[in-house]
CSV table of C-alpha atoms in Angstrom, one decimal:
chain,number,residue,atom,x,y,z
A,1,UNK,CA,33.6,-14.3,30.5
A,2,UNK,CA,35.7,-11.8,32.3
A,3,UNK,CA,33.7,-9.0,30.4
A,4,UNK,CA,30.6,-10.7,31.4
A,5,UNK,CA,31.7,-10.2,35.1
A,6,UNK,CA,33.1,-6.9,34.7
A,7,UNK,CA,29.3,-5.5,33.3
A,8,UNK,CA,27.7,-7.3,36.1
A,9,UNK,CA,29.8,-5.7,38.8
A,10,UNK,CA,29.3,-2.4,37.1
A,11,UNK,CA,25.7,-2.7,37.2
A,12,UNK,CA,26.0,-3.6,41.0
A,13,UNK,CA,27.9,-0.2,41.3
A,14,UNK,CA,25.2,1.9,39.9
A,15,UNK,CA,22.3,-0.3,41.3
A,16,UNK,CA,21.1,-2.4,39.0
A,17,UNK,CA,20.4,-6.2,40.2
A,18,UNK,CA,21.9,-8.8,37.3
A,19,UNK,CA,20.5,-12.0,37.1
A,20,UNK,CA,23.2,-13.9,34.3
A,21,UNK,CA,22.5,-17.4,33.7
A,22,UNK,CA,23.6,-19.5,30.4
A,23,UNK,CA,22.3,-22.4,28.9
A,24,UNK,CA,24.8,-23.8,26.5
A,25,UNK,CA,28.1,-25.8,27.2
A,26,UNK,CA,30.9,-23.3,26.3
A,27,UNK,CA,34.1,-24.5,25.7
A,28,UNK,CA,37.6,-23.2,24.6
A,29,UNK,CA,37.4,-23.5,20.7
A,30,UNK,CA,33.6,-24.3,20.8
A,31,UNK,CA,31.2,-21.6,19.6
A,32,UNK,CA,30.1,-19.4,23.2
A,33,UNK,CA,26.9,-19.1,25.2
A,34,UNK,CA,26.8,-15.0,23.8
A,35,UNK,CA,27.5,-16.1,20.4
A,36,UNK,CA,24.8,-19.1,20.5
A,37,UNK,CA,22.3,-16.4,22.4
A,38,UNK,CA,23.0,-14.2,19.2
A,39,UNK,CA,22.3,-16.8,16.6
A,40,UNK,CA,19.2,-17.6,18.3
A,41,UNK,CA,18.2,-14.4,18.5
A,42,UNK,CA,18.6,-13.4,14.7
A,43,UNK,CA,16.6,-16.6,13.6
A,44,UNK,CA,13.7,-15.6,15.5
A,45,UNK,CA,13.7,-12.3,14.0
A,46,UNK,CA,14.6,-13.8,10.1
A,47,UNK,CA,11.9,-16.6,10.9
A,48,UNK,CA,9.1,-13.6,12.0
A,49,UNK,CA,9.9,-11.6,8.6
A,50,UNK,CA,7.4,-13.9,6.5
A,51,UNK,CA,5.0,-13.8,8.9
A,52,UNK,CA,3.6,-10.4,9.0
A,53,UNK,CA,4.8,-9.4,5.1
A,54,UNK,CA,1.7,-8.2,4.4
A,55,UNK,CA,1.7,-5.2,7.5
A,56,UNK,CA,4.9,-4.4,6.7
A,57,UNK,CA,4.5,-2.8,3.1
A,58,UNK,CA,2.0,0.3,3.1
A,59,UNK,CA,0.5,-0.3,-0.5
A,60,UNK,CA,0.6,2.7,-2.8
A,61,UNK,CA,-0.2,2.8,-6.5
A,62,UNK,CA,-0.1,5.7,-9.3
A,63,UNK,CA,-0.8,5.0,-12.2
A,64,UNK,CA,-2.1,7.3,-15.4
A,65,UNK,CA,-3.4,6.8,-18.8
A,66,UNK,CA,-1.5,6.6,-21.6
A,67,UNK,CA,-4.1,7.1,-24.7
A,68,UNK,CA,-6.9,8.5,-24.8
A,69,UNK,CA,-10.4,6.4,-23.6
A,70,UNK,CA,-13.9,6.4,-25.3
A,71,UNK,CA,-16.4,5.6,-22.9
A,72,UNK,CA,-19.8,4.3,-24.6
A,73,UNK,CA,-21.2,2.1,-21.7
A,74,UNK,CA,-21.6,3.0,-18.3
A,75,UNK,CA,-20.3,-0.4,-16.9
A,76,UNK,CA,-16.7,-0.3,-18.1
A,77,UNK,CA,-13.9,0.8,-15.5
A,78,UNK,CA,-11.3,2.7,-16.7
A,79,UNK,CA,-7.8,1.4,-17.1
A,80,UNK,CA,-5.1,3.3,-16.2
A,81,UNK,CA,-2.0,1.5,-17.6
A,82,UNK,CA,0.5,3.6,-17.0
A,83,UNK,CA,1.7,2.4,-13.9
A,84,UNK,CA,4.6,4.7,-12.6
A,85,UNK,CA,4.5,3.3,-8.9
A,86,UNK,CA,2.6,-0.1,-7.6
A,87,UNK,CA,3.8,-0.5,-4.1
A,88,UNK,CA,3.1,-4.0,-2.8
A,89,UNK,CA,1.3,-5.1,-6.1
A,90,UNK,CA,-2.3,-4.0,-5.1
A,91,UNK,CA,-3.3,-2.5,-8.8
A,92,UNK,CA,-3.5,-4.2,-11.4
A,93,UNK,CA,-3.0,-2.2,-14.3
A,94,UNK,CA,-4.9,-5.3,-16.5
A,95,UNK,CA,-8.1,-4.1,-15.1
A,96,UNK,CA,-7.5,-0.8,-13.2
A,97,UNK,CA,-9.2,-2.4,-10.1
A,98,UNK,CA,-6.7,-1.9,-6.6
A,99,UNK,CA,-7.6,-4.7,-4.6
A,100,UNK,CA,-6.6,-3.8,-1.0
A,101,UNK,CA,-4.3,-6.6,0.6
A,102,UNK,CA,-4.5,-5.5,4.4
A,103,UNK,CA,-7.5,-3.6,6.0
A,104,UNK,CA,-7.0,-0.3,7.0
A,105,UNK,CA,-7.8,3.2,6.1
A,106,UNK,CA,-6.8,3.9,2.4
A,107,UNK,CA,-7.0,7.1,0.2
A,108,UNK,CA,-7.9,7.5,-3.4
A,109,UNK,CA,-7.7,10.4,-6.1
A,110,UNK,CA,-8.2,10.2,-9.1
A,111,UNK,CA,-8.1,13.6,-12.4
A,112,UNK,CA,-9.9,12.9,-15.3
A,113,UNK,CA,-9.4,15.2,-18.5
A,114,UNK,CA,-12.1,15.4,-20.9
A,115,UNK,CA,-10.6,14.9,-24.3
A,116,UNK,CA,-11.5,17.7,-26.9
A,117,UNK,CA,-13.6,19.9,-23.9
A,118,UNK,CA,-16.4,17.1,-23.4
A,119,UNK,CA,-18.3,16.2,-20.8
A,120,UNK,CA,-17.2,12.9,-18.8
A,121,UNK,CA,-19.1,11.5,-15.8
A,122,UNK,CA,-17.3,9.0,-13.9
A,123,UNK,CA,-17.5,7.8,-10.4
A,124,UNK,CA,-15.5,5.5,-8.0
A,125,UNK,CA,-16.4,2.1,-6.5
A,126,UNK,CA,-15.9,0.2,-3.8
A,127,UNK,CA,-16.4,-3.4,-4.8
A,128,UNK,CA,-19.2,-2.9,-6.6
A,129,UNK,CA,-21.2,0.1,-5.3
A,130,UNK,CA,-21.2,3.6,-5.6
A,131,UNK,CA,-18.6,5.6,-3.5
A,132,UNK,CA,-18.1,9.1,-4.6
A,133,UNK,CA,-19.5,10.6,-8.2
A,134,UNK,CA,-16.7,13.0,-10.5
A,135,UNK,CA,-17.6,15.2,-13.7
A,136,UNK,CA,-15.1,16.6,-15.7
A,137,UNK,CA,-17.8,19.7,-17.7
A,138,UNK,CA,-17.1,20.4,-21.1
A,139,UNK,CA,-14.7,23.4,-20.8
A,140,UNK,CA,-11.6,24.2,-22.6
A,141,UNK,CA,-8.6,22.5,-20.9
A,142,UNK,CA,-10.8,21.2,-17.9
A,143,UNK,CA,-10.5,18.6,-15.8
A,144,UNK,CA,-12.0,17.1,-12.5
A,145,UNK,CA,-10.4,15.6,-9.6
A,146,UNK,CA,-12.1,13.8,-6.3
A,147,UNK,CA,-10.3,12.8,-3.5
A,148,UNK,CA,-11.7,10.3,-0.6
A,149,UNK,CA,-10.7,8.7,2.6
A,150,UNK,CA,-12.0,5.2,2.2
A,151,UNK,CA,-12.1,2.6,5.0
A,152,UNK,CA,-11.0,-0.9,3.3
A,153,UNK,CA,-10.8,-5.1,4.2
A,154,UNK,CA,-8.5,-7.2,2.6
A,155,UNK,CA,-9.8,-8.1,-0.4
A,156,UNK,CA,-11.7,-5.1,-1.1
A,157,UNK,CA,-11.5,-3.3,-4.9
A,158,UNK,CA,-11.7,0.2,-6.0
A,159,UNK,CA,-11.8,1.0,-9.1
A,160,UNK,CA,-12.9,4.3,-11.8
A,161,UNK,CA,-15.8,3.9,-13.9
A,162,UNK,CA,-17.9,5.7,-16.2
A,163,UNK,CA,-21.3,6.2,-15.6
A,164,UNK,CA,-23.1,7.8,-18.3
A,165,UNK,CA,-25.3,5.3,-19.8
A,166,UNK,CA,-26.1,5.7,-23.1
A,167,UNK,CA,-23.8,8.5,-23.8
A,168,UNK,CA,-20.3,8.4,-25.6
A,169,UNK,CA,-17.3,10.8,-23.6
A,170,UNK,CA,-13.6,10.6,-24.3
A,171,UNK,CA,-10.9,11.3,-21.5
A,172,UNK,CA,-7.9,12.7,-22.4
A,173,UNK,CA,-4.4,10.6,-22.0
A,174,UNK,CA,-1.3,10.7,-22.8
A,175,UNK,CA,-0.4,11.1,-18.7
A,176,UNK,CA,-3.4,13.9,-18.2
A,177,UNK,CA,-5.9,11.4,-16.3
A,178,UNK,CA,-4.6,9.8,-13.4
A,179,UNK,CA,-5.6,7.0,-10.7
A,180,UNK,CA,-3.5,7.1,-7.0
A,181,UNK,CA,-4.4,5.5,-3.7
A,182,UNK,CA,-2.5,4.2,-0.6
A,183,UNK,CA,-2.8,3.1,2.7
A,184,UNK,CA,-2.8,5.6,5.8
A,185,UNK,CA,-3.2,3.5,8.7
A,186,UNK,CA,-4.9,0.6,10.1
């Protein structure tokens, strides 16, 4: 305790008004009040850890495709499997829908390579509407990108999907088509 009494005269030197009182029962070969204040301390913080989990990571996925897609029916979402980062487990590379697992402001790209120079029309969804449109055209070695500030809940979905009706379009894999998003702030 003698350092204890050295800081608090120090601080009376300089100025600064100590208050030190102790709450435990400190005795020689007993664990000390500072030691006890310590422990104390460090649960709280372990025991807050849990708690907020979810605010601490900062979801981010990229994932691309590793074969190439046909795309008959304008309903089905595309699947990027080849997940090279997946940051607190937001995408699921089963069904290429993120699923957003804190609210905040998130951003998505995606690049789509038409396979063989055709035409692919594709667009991405929040939940289940409409967010932005892409189109790959039918060019050699072209490919379309979109890139979009999205403002997300937990529990919210984005996803890639085609959108031609009625019309078949392959996109090119093999790591050319790709599917990224993460979390900016909330």
């Amino acid at each position: 305790m003698a350092w204890l009494r050295f800081i608090c005269v120090l601080f009376a030197l300089i100025g600064v008004s100590v208050r030190v009182t102790a709450t435990c029962d400190a005795r020689r070969g007993k664990t000390t009040c500072v030691t006890e204040d310590l422990l104390e301390m460090l649960m709280r913080i372990n025991s807050n850890r849990g708690r907020d989990w979810d605010k601490q990571i900062r979801p981010a996925f990229f994932s691309t495709l590793s074969k190439n897609v046909v795309l008959s029916n304008s309903n089905k979402v595309l699947i990027f499997e080849g997940v090279k980062v997946n940051r607190g487990g937001g995408y699921d590379p089963s069904t290429g829908i993120f699923t957003a697992k804190r609210d905040g402001l998130y951003h998505f790209s995606c690049v789509i390579y038409g396979d063989s120079g055709k035409d692919v029309a594709y667009q991405l969804n929040k939940n289940d509407s409409l967010y932005v449109k892409g189109y790959s055209n039918n060019g050699t070695y072209e490919a379309s990108s979109i890139s979009v500030l999205v403002e997300l809940k937990k529990g919210d979905r984005v996803y890639i999907k085609h959108r031609h009706s009625g019309q078949t379009e392959a996109v090119m894999g093999t790591d050319h088509s790709s599917f990224a998003g993460y979390f900016l702030q909330d």
